[in-house]
XYZ file of N, CA and C in Angstrom:
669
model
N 190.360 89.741 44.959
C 189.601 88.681 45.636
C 190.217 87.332 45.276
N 190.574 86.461 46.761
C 190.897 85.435 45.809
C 189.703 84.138 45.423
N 190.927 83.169 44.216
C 189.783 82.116 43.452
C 188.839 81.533 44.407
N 187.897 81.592 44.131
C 187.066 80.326 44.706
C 187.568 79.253 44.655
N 187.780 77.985 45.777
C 187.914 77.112 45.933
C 186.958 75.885 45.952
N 187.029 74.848 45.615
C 185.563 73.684 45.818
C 185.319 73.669 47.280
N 184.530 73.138 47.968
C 184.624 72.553 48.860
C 183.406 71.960 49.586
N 183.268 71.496 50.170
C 183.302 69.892 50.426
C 181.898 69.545 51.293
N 181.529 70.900 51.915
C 180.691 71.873 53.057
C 179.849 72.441 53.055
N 178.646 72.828 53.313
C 177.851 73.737 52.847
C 177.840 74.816 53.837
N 178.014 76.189 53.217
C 177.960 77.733 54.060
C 176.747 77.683 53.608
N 176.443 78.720 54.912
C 175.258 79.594 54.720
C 175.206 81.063 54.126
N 174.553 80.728 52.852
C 174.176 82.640 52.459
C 173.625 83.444 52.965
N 172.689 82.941 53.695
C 172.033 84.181 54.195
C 172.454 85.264 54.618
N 173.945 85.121 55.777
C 174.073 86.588 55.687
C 174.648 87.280 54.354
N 175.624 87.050 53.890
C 175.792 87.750 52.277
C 174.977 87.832 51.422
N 173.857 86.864 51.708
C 172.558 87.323 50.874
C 171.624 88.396 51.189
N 171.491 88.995 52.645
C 170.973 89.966 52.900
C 171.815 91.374 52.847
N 173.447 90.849 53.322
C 173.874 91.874 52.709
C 174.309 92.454 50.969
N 174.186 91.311 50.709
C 174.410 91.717 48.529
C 172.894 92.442 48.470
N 171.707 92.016 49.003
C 170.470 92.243 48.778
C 170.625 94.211 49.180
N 170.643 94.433 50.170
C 170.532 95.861 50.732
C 171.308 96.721 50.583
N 172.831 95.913 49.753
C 173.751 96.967 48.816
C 173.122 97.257 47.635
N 172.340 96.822 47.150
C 171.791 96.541 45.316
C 171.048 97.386 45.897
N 170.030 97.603 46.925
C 169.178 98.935 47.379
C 169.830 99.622 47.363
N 171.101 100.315 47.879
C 172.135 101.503 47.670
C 172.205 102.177 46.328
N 172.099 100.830 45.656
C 172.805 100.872 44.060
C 171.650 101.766 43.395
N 170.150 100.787 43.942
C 168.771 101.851 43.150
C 168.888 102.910 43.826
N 169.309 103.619 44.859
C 168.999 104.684 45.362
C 169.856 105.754 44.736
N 171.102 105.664 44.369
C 171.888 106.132 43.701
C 171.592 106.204 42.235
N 170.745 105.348 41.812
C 170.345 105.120 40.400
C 168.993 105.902 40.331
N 168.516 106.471 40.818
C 167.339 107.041 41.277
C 167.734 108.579 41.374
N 169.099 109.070 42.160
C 169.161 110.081 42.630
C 170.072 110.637 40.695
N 170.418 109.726 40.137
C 171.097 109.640 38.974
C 169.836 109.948 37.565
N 168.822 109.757 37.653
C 167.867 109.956 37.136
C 167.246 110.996 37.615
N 167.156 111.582 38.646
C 166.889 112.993 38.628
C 167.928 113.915 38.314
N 169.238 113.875 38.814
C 169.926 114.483 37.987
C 170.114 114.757 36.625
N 169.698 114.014 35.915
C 169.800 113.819 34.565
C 169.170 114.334 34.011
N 167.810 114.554 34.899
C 166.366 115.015 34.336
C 167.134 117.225 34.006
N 167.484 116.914 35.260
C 167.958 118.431 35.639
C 168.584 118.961 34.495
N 169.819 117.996 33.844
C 170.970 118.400 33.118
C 169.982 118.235 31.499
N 169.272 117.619 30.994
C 168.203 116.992 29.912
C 167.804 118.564 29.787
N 167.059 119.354 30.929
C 166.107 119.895 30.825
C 166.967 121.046 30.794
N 167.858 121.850 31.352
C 168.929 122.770 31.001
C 169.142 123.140 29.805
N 169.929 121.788 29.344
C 170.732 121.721 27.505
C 169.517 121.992 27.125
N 168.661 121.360 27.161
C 167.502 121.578 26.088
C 167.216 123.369 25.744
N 167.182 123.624 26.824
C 166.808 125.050 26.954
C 168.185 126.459 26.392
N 169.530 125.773 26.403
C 170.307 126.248 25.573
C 170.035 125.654 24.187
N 169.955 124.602 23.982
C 169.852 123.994 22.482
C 168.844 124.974 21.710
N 167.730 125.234 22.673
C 166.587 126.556 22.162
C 166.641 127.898 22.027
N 168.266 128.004 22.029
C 168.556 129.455 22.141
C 169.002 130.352 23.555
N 168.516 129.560 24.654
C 168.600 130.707 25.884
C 169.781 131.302 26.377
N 169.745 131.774 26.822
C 170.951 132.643 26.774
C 170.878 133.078 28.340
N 172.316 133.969 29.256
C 171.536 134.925 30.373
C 172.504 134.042 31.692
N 172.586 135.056 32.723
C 173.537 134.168 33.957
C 172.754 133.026 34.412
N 171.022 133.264 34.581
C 169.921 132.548 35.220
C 170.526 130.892 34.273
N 170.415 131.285 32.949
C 170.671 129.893 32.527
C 171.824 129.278 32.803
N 173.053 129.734 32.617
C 173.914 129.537 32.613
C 174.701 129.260 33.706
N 173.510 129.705 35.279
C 173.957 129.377 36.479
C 173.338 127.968 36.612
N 172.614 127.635 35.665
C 171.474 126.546 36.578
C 172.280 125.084 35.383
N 172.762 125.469 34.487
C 173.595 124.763 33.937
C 174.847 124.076 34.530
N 175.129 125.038 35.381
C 176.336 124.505 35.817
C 176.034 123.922 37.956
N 174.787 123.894 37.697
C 174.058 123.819 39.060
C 173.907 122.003 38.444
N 173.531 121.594 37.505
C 172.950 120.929 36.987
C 174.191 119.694 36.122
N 175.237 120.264 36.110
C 177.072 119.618 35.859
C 176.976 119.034 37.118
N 177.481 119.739 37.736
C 177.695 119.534 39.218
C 176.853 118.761 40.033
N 175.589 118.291 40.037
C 174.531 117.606 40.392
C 174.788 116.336 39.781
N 174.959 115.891 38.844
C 175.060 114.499 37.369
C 176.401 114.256 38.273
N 177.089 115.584 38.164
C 178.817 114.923 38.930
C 178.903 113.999 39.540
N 177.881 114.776 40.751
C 177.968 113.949 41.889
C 177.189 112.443 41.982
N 176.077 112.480 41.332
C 175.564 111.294 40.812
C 176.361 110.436 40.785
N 176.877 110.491 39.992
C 177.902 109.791 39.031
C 179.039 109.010 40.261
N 179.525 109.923 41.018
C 180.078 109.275 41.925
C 179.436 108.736 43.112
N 178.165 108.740 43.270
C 177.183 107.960 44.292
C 177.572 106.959 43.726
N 177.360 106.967 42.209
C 176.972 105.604 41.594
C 177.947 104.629 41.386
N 179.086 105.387 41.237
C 180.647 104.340 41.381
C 180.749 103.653 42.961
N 180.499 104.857 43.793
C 180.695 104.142 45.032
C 179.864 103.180 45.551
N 178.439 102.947 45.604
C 177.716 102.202 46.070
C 177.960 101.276 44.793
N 178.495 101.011 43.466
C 178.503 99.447 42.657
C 179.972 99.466 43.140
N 180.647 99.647 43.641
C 182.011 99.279 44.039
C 181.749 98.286 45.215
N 181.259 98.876 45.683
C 181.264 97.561 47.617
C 180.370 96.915 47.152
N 179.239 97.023 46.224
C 178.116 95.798 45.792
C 179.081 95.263 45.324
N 179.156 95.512 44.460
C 180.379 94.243 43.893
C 181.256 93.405 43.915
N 182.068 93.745 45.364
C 182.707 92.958 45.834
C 181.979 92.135 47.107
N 180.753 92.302 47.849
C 180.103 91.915 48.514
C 179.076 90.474 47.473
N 178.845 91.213 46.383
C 177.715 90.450 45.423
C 178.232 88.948 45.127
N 179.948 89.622 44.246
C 180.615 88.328 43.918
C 181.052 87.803 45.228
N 181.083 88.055 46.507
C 181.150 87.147 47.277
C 180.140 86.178 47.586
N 178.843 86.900 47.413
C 177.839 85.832 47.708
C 177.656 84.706 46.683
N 178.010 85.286 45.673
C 177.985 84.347 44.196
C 179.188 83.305 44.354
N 180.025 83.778 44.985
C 180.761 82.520 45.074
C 180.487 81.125 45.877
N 179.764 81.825 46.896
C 179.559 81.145 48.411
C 177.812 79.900 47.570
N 177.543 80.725 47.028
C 176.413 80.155 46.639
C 176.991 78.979 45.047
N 177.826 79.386 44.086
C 178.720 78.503 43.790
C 178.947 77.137 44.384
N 179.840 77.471 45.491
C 180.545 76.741 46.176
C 179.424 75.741 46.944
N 178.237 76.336 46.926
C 177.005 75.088 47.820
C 176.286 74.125 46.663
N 176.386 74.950 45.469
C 175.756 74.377 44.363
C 176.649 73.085 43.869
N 178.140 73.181 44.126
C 179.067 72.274 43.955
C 178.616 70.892 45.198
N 177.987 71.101 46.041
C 177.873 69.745 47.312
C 176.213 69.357 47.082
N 175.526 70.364 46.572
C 174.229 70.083 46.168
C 174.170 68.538 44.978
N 174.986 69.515 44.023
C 174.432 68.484 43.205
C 175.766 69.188 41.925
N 177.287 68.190 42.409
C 178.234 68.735 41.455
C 178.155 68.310 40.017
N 177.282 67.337 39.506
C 176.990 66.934 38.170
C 176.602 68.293 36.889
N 176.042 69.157 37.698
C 174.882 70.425 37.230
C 175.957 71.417 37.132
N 177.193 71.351 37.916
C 178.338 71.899 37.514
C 179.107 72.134 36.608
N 178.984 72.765 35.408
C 179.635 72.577 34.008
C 180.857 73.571 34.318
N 180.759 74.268 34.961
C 182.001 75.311 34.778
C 183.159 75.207 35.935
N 183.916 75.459 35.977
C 185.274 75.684 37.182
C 184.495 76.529 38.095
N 184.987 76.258 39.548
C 184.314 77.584 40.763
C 184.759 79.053 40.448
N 186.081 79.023 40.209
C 186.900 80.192 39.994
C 185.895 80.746 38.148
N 185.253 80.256 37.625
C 184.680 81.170 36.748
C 183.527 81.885 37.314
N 182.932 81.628 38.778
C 182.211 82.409 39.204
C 182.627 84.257 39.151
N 183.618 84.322 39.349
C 184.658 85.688 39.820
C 185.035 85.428 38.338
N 185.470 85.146 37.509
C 186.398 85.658 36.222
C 185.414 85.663 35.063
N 184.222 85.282 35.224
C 183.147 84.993 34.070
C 182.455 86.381 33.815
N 182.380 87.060 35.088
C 182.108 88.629 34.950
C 182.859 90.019 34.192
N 183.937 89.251 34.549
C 185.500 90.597 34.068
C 185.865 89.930 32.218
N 185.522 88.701 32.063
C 186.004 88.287 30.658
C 185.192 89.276 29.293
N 186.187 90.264 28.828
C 185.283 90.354 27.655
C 184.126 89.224 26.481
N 183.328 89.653 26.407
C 182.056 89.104 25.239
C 181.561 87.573 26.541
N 182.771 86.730 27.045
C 182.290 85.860 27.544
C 181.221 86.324 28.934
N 181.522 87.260 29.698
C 180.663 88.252 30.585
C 179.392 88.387 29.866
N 178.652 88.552 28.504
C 177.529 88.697 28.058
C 176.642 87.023 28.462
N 177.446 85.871 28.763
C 176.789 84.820 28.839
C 177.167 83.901 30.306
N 178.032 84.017 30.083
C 179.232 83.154 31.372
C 178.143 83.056 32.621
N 178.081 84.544 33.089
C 177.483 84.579 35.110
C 175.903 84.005 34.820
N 175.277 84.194 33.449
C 174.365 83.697 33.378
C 173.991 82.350 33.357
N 175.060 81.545 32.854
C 174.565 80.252 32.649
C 175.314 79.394 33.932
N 176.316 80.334 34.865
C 176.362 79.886 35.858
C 175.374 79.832 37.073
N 174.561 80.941 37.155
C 173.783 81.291 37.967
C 172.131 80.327 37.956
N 172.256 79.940 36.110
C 171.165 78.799 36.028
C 171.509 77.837 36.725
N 172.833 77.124 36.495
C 173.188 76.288 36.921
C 173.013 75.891 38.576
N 173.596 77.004 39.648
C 173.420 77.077 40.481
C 171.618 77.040 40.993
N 170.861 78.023 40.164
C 169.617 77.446 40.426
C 169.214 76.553 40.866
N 169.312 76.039 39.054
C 168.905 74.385 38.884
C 169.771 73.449 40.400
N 170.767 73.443 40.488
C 171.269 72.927 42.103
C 170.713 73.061 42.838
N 169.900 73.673 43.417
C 169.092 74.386 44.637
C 168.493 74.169 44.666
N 167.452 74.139 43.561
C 165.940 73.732 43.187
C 165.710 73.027 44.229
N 164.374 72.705 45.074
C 163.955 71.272 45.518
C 163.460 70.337 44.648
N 164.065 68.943 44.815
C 163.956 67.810 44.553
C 162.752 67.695 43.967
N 162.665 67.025 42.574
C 161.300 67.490 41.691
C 160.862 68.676 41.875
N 160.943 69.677 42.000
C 160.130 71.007 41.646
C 160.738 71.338 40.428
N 159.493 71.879 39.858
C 159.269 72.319 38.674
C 160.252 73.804 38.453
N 161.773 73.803 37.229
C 162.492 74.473 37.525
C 162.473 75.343 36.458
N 161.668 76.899 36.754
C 161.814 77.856 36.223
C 162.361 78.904 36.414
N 163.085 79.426 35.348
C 164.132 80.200 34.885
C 163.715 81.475 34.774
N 162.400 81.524 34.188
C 162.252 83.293 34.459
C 162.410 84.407 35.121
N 162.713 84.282 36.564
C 163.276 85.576 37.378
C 164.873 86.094 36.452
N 165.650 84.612 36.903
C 166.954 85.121 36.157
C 167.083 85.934 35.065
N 166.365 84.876 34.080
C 166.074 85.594 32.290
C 165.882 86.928 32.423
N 164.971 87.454 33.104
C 164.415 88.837 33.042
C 165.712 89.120 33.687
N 165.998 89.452 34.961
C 167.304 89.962 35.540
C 168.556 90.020 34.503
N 168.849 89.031 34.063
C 170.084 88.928 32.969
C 169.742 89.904 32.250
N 168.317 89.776 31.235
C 168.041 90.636 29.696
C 168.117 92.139 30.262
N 167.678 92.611 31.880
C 167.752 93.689 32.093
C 169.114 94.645 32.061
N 170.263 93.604 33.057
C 171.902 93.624 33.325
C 172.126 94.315 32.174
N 171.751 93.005 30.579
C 172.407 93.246 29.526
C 171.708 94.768 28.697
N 170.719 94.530 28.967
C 170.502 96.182 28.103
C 170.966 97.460 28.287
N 170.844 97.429 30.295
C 171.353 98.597 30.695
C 173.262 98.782 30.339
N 173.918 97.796 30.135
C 175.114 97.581 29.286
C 175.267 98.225 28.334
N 174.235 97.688 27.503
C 174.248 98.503 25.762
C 174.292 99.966 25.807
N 172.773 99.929 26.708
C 172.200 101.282 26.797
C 173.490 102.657 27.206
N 174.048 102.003 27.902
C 175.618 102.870 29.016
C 176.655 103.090 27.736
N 176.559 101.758 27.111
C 177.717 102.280 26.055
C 177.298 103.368 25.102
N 175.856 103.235 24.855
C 175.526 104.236 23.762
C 175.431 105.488 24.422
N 175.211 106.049 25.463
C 175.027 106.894 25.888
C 176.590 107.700 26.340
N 177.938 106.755 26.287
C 178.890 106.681 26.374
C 179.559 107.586 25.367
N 179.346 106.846 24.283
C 179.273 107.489 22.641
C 178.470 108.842 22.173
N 177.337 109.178 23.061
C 176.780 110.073 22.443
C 177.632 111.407 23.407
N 178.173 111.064 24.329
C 178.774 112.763 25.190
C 180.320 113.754 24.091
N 179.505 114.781 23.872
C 180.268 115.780 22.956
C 180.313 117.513 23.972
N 181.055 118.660 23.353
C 181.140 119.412 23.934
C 180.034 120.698 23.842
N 178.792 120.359 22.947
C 178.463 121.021 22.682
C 176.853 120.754 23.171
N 175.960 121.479 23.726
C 174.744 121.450 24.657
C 173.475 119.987 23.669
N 173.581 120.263 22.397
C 172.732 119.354 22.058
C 173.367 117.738 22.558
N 174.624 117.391 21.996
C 175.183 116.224 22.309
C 174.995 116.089 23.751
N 174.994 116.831 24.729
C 174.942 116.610 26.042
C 174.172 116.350 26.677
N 172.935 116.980 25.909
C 171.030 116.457 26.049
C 171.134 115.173 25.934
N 171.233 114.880 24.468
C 171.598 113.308 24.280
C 172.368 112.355 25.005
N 173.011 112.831 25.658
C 173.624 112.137 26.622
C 172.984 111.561 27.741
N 172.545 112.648 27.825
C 171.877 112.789 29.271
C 170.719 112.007 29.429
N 170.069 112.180 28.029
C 168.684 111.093 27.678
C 169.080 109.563 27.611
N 169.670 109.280 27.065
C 170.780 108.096 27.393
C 170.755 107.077 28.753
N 171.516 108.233 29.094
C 171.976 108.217 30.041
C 170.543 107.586 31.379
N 169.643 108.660 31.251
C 168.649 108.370 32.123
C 168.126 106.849 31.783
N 167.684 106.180 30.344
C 167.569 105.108 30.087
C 168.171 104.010 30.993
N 169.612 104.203 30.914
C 170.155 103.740 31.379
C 170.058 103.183 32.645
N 169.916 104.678 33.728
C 169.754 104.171 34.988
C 168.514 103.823 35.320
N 167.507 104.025 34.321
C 166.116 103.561 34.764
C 166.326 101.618 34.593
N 166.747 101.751 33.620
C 167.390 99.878 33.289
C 168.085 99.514 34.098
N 168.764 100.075 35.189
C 169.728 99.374 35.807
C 169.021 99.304 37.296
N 168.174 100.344 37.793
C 167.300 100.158 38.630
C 166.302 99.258 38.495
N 166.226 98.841 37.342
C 164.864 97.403 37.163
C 165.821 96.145 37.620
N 167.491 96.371 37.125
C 168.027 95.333 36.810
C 168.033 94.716 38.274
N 168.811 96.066 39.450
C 168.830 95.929 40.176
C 167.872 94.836 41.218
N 166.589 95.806 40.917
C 165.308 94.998 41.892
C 165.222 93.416 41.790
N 165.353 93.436 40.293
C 165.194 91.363 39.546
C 166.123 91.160 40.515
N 167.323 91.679 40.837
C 168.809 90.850 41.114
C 168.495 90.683 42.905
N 167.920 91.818 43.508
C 167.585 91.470 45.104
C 166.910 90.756 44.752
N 165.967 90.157 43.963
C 164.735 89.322 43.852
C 165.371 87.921 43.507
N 166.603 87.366 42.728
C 167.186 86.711 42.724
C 168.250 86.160 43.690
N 168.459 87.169 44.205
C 169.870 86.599 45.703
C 168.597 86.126 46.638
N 167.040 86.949 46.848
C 166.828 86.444 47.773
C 166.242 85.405 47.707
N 165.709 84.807 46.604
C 164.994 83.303 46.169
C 165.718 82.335 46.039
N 167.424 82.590 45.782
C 168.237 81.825 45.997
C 169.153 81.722 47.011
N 168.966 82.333 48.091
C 169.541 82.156 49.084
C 168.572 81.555 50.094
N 167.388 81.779 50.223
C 165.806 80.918 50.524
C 166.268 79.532 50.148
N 165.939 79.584 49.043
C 166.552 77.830 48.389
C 167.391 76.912 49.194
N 168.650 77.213 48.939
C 169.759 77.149 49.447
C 169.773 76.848 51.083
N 169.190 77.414 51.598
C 168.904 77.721 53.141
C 167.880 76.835 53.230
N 166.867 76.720 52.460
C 165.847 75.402 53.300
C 166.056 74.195 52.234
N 167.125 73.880 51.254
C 167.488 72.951 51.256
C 168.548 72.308 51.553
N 169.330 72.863 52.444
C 170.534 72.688 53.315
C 169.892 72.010 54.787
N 168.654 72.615 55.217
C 168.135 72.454 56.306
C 167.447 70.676 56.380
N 166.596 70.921 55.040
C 165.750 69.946 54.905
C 166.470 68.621 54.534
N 167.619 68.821 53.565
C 168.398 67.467 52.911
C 169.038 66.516 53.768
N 168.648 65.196 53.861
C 169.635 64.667 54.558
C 171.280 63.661 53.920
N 171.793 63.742 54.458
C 173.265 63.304 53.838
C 174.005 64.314 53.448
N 173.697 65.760 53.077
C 175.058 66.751 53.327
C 175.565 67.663 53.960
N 176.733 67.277 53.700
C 177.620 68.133 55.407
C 177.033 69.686 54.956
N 176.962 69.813 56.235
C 176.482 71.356 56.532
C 177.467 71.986 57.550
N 177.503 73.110 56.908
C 178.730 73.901 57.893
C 178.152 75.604 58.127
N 177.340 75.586 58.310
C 176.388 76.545 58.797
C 176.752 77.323 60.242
Protein backbone atom coordinates (compact mmCIF):
# COMPACT_ATOMS: atom_id res chain seq x y z
CA UNK A 1 0.00 0.00 0.00
CA UNK A 2 1.37 3.14 -0.71
CA UNK A 3 2.36 6.17 2.06
CA UNK A 4 -0.28 8.30 2.84
CA UNK A 5 0.10 11.59 1.57
CA UNK A 6 -1.21 15.12 3.33
CA UNK A 7 -3.61 16.73 1.58
CA UNK A 8 -5.22 19.66 1.33
CA UNK A 9 -9.13 18.25 0.70
CA UNK A 10 -11.51 16.58 2.48
CA UNK A 11 -12.70 12.79 1.18
CA UNK A 12 -15.49 11.23 2.18
CA UNK A 13 -15.42 7.98 4.42
CA UNK A 14 -18.36 6.85 4.25
CA UNK A 15 -17.98 4.54 1.67
CA UNK A 16 -14.74 2.80 3.23
CA UNK A 17 -16.40 3.25 6.34
CA UNK A 18 -19.23 1.03 5.53
CA UNK A 19 -17.09 -1.08 3.78
CA UNK A 20 -14.15 -1.54 6.77
CA UNK A 21 -17.48 -1.75 8.94
CA UNK A 22 -19.10 -5.06 7.11
CA UNK A 23 -15.57 -6.64 6.59
CA UNK A 24 -14.97 -6.57 10.58
CA UNK A 25 -18.60 -8.47 10.38
CA UNK A 26 -16.79 -11.17 8.17
CA UNK A 27 -14.02 -11.09 10.66
CA UNK A 28 -16.80 -11.90 13.77
CA UNK A 29 -18.33 -14.41 11.69
CA UNK A 30 -15.26 -16.27 11.15
CA UNK A 31 -14.37 -15.62 14.76
CA UNK A 32 -17.53 -17.19 15.77
CA UNK A 33 -17.32 -20.13 13.39
CA UNK A 34 -13.55 -20.34 15.13
CA UNK A 35 -15.05 -20.68 18.53
CA UNK A 36 -17.13 -23.41 17.74
CA UNK A 37 -14.56 -25.18 16.29
CA UNK A 38 -12.52 -24.99 19.12
CA UNK A 39 -15.26 -25.96 21.31
CA UNK A 40 -15.26 -29.27 19.08
CA UNK A 41 -11.37 -29.79 19.24
CA UNK A 42 -11.44 -28.65 23.55
CA UNK A 43 -14.05 -31.25 23.91
CA UNK A 44 -12.32 -34.26 21.86
CA UNK A 45 -8.67 -33.83 23.59
CA UNK A 46 -10.35 -33.66 26.69
CA UNK A 47 -11.90 -36.93 26.19
CA UNK A 48 -8.48 -38.54 25.07
CA UNK A 49 -6.68 -36.71 27.94
CA UNK A 50 -9.42 -39.06 30.01
CA UNK A 51 -8.26 -42.06 28.63
CA UNK A 52 -10.63 -42.79 25.56
CA UNK A 53 -9.58 -44.74 23.30
CA UNK A 54 -11.58 -46.54 19.94
CA UNK A 55 -12.04 -45.44 15.94
CA UNK A 56 -15.42 -43.41 17.26
CA UNK A 57 -12.85 -41.21 19.11
CA UNK A 58 -10.29 -41.07 17.09
CA UNK A 59 -12.55 -40.38 14.02
CA UNK A 60 -14.17 -37.40 15.65
CA UNK A 61 -10.67 -36.15 16.56
CA UNK A 62 -9.60 -35.83 13.42
CA UNK A 63 -13.24 -34.54 12.30
CA UNK A 64 -12.47 -31.90 14.80
CA UNK A 65 -8.36 -31.04 13.27
CA UNK A 66 -9.86 -30.54 10.24
CA UNK A 67 -12.79 -28.25 11.37
CA UNK A 68 -10.14 -25.64 13.65
CA UNK A 69 -8.16 -26.10 10.10
CA UNK A 70 -10.46 -24.67 8.34
CA UNK A 71 -11.35 -22.03 10.84
CA UNK A 72 -8.23 -20.95 10.92
CA UNK A 73 -8.17 -20.20 7.35
CA UNK A 74 -11.69 -18.37 7.33
CA UNK A 75 -9.91 -16.40 9.75
CA UNK A 76 -6.71 -15.44 7.76
CA UNK A 77 -8.82 -14.74 4.86
CA UNK A 78 -11.53 -12.47 5.99
CA UNK A 79 -8.48 -10.27 8.39
CA UNK A 80 -6.51 -10.16 5.17
CA UNK A 81 -9.00 -7.92 2.92
CA UNK A 82 -10.15 -6.21 6.40
CA UNK A 83 -7.02 -5.09 6.62
CA UNK A 84 -6.16 -3.72 3.76
CA UNK A 85 -9.67 -2.14 3.30
CA UNK A 86 -9.50 -0.95 7.29
CA UNK A 87 -6.02 0.74 6.86
CA UNK A 88 -7.44 2.33 3.96
CA UNK A 89 -10.13 3.92 5.73
CA UNK A 90 -7.71 4.89 8.51
CA UNK A 91 -5.79 6.62 6.25
CA UNK A 92 -8.54 8.53 4.44
CA UNK A 93 -9.83 9.48 7.82
CA UNK A 94 -6.07 10.56 8.78
CA UNK A 95 -5.81 12.50 5.90
CA UNK A 96 -9.36 14.61 6.87
CA UNK A 97 -8.18 14.92 10.41
CA UNK A 98 -5.03 16.71 8.86
CA UNK A 99 -7.63 19.76 7.10
CA UNK A 100 -9.87 19.52 10.21
CA UNK A 101 -7.71 20.67 12.53
CA UNK A 102 -3.70 19.92 11.58
CA UNK A 103 -2.47 21.33 15.05
CA UNK A 104 -4.06 17.90 16.84
CA UNK A 105 -1.70 16.24 14.41
CA UNK A 106 1.32 15.00 16.35
CA UNK A 107 2.35 12.24 14.11
CA UNK A 108 3.44 11.97 10.19
CA UNK A 109 0.28 10.66 7.82
CA UNK A 110 2.42 7.80 6.68
CA UNK A 111 2.47 6.54 10.53
CA UNK A 112 -1.12 5.82 10.01
CA UNK A 113 -0.01 2.50 7.81
CA UNK A 114 3.52 1.91 9.59
CA UNK A 115 2.33 2.49 13.32
CA UNK A 116 0.48 -0.90 13.01
CA UNK A 117 3.41 -3.21 11.51
CA UNK A 118 6.16 -1.43 14.05
CA UNK A 119 7.10 -3.84 16.72
CA UNK A 120 6.17 -2.71 20.68
CA UNK A 121 5.43 0.80 18.94
CA UNK A 122 2.00 -1.03 17.36
CA UNK A 123 0.97 -1.60 21.24
CA UNK A 124 0.46 2.38 21.34
CA UNK A 125 1.10 4.21 17.96
CA UNK A 126 -2.71 3.44 15.98
CA UNK A 127 -4.01 4.29 19.31
CA UNK A 128 -2.94 7.58 19.99
CA UNK A 129 -3.39 8.26 16.39
CA UNK A 130 -6.88 7.34 16.20
CA UNK A 131 -7.44 9.72 19.49
CA UNK A 132 -6.03 12.18 17.73
CA UNK A 133 -8.08 11.88 14.72
CA UNK A 134 -11.10 11.77 17.06
CA UNK A 135 -10.32 14.63 18.91
CA UNK A 136 -10.17 16.35 15.03
CA UNK A 137 -13.61 15.41 14.26
CA UNK A 138 -15.14 16.08 17.37
CA UNK A 139 -17.76 18.97 16.90
CA UNK A 140 -16.70 22.25 17.90
CA UNK A 141 -17.04 22.36 21.80
CA UNK A 142 -18.43 18.96 22.31
CA UNK A 143 -17.51 17.31 25.09
CA UNK A 144 -14.58 14.80 23.89
CA UNK A 145 -14.81 11.33 25.10
CA UNK A 146 -12.51 8.67 24.59
CA UNK A 147 -14.17 5.68 25.86
CA UNK A 148 -15.42 3.76 22.78
CA UNK A 149 -11.72 3.78 21.53
CA UNK A 150 -10.17 2.84 25.09
CA UNK A 151 -12.38 -0.14 25.29
CA UNK A 152 -11.75 -1.11 21.48
CA UNK A 153 -7.88 -0.64 21.88
CA UNK A 154 -7.77 -2.63 25.60
CA UNK A 155 -9.86 -5.30 23.68
CA UNK A 156 -7.31 -5.35 20.18
CA UNK A 157 -4.59 -5.54 22.90
CA UNK A 158 -5.65 -8.50 24.98
CA UNK A 159 -6.86 -10.59 22.26
CA UNK A 160 -2.91 -10.04 21.14
CA UNK A 161 -1.62 -11.38 24.39
CA UNK A 162 -4.24 -13.84 24.64
CA UNK A 163 -3.09 -15.34 20.69
CA UNK A 164 0.42 -15.31 21.79
CA UNK A 165 -0.21 -17.41 24.81
CA UNK A 166 -2.24 -19.71 23.25
CA UNK A 167 0.55 -19.70 20.53
CA UNK A 168 2.97 -21.04 23.19
CA UNK A 169 0.76 -23.45 24.69
CA UNK A 170 0.31 -25.86 21.12
CA UNK A 171 2.41 -29.26 21.77
CA UNK A 172 2.01 -32.77 20.22
CA UNK A 173 0.42 -34.35 22.74
CA UNK A 174 -3.76 -34.24 23.41
CA UNK A 175 -3.50 -32.39 26.83
CA UNK A 176 -1.28 -29.43 25.35
CA UNK A 177 -3.76 -29.28 22.53
CA UNK A 178 -6.83 -28.86 24.91
CA UNK A 179 -4.88 -26.03 26.18
CA UNK A 180 -4.52 -24.69 23.17
CA UNK A 181 -7.57 -24.85 22.10
CA UNK A 182 -8.91 -23.17 25.42
CA UNK A 183 -6.66 -20.39 24.57
CA UNK A 184 -7.32 -20.23 21.74
CA UNK A 185 -11.21 -19.86 22.12
CA UNK A 186 -10.39 -16.84 24.60
CA UNK A 187 -8.93 -15.49 22.10
CA UNK A 188 -11.47 -15.39 19.46
CA UNK A 189 -14.12 -14.57 21.90
CA UNK A 190 -11.72 -11.22 22.54
CA UNK A 191 -11.31 -10.54 19.15
CA UNK A 192 -15.02 -10.75 18.35
CA UNK A 193 -15.69 -8.07 21.18
CA UNK A 194 -12.69 -6.29 19.67
CA UNK A 195 -14.15 -6.47 16.48
CA UNK A 196 -17.83 -5.07 17.34
CA UNK A 197 -16.01 -1.79 19.51
CA UNK A 198 -14.02 -1.32 16.10
CA UNK A 199 -17.46 -1.30 13.65
CA UNK A 200 -18.66 0.85 16.52
CA UNK A 201 -15.69 3.10 16.10
CA UNK A 202 -15.33 3.44 12.12
CA UNK A 203 -18.95 4.09 12.35
CA UNK A 204 -19.00 7.10 14.94
CA UNK A 205 -16.13 8.31 13.20
CA UNK A 206 -16.99 8.32 9.94
CA UNK A 207 -20.63 10.00 11.17
CA UNK A 208 -18.34 12.71 12.61
CA UNK A 209 -16.34 13.30 9.86
CA UNK A 210 -19.30 13.31 7.43
CA UNK A 211 -21.49 15.83 9.32
CA UNK A 212 -18.63 17.86 10.10
CA UNK A 213 -17.42 18.19 6.64
CA UNK A 214 -21.07 19.00 5.75
CA UNK A 215 -21.76 21.45 8.48
CA UNK A 216 -18.14 23.44 8.61
CA UNK A 217 -17.75 26.35 6.75
CA UNK A 218 -14.27 27.34 5.19
CA UNK A 219 -13.03 23.74 4.27
CA UNK A 220 -12.44 22.48 0.97
CA UNK A 221 -14.46 19.54 0.56
CA UNK A 222 -13.85 17.05 -2.06
CA UNK A 223 -16.61 14.73 -1.52
Amino acid sequence: MPMPRPVSRLRSPVGLGRAAAALLGTVIAADLFAVYAGFKLYDVTGDLVDGASGSAVFGRANAAESLDSLAGKAQSGSMLVCVIVYLSWFVLVRGNAGVFDPAEQSMKPWWAVVGWFVPLLNFWYPRRIALEIWDASSPAGARRSHLLVNVWWTLWILSLLVDRVSYLEYGQDAGSIQAAAGQSMIFDALHVAAAAFAILVVLRLTRMQHEKALAGPGIPVGL
